Coordinates of C-alpha atoms in Angstrom, one line a residue:
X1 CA 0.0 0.0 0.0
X2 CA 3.3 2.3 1.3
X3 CA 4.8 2.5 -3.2
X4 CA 1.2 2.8 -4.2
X5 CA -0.4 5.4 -2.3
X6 CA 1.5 8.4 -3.7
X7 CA 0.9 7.2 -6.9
X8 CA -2.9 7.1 -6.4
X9 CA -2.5 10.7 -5.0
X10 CA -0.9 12.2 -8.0
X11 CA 2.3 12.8 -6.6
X12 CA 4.8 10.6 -8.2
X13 CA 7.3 13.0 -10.6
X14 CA 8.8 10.2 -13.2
X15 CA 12.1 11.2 -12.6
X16 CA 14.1 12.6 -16.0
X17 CA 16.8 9.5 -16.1
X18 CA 14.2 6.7 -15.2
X19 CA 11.8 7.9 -18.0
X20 CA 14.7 8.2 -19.8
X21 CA 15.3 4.8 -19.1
X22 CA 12.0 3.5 -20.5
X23 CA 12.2 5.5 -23.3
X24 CA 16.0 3.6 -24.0
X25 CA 14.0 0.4 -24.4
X26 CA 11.5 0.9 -27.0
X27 CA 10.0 -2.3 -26.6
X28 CA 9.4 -2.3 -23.2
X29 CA 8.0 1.3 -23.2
X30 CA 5.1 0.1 -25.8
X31 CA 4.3 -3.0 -23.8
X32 CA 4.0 -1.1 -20.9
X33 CA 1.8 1.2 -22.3
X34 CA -0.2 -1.2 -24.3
X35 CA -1.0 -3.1 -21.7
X36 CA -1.5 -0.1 -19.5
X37 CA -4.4 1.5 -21.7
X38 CA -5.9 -2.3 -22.0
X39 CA -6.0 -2.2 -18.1
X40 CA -6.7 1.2 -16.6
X41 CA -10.3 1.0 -15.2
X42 CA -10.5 -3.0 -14.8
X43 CA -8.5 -2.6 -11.6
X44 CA -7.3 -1.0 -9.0
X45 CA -3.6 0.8 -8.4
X46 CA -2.6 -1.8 -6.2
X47 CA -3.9 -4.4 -8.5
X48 CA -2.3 -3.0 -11.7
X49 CA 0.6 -2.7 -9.7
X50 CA 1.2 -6.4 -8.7
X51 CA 0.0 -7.3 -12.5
X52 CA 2.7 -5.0 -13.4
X53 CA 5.0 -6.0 -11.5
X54 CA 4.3 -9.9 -12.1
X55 CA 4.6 -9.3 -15.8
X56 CA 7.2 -7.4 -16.3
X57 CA 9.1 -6.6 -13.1
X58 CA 12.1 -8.7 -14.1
X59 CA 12.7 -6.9 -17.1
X60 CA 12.5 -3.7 -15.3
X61 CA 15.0 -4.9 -13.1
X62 CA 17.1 -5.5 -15.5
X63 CA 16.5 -2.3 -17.8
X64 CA 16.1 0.3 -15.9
X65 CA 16.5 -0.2 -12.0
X66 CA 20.1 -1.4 -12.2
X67 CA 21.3 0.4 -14.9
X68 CA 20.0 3.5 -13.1
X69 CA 20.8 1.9 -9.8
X70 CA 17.4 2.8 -8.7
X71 CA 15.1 0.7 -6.1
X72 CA 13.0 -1.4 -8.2
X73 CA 10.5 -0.4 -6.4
X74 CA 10.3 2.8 -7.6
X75 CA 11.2 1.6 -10.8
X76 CA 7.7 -0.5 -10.7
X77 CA 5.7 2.4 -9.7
X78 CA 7.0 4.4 -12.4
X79 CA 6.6 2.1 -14.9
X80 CA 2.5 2.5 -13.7
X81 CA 2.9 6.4 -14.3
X82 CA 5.1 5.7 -17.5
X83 CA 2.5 3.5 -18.9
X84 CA -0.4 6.4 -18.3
X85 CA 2.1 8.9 -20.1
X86 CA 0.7 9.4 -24.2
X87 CA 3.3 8.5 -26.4
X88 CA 5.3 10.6 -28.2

């Protein structure tokens, strides 16, 4: 509930280098937000958040948290506010 509730409130920033991140790996950032826009309003944050991170938390991991050297944590929480982001 702690790495959700910010999120739910509207205050997570995605941080330049982690959305920078996403952006690196072009085919992660369009199966983020594919799956995003086919989940947004079937569940809840926290639910979207462990389908999130079930799906693709290793490869966030591996992308973006330790490149970055960022808690994947945060990485997984941004990945929800990456994924609500239009694309450009």
């Amino acid at each position: 509930k702690g790495l959700v509730e910010p999120f739910r409130k509207g205050k997570i920033h995605l941080k330049p280098a982690v959305r920078q991140a996403f952006l690196a790996e072009p085919a992660l950032a369009a199966e983020l937000r594919a799956y995003y826009s086919e989940e947004q309003g079937k569940r809840s944050d926290r639910e979207l958040f462990a389908k999130i991170e079930k799906r693709f938390g290793d490869r966030i991991i591996e992308e973006v948290a330790i490149p970055l050297q960022v808690p994947a944590a945060q990485c997984l929480v941004a990945a929800i506010y990456f994924g609500r982001e239009p694309s450009e």
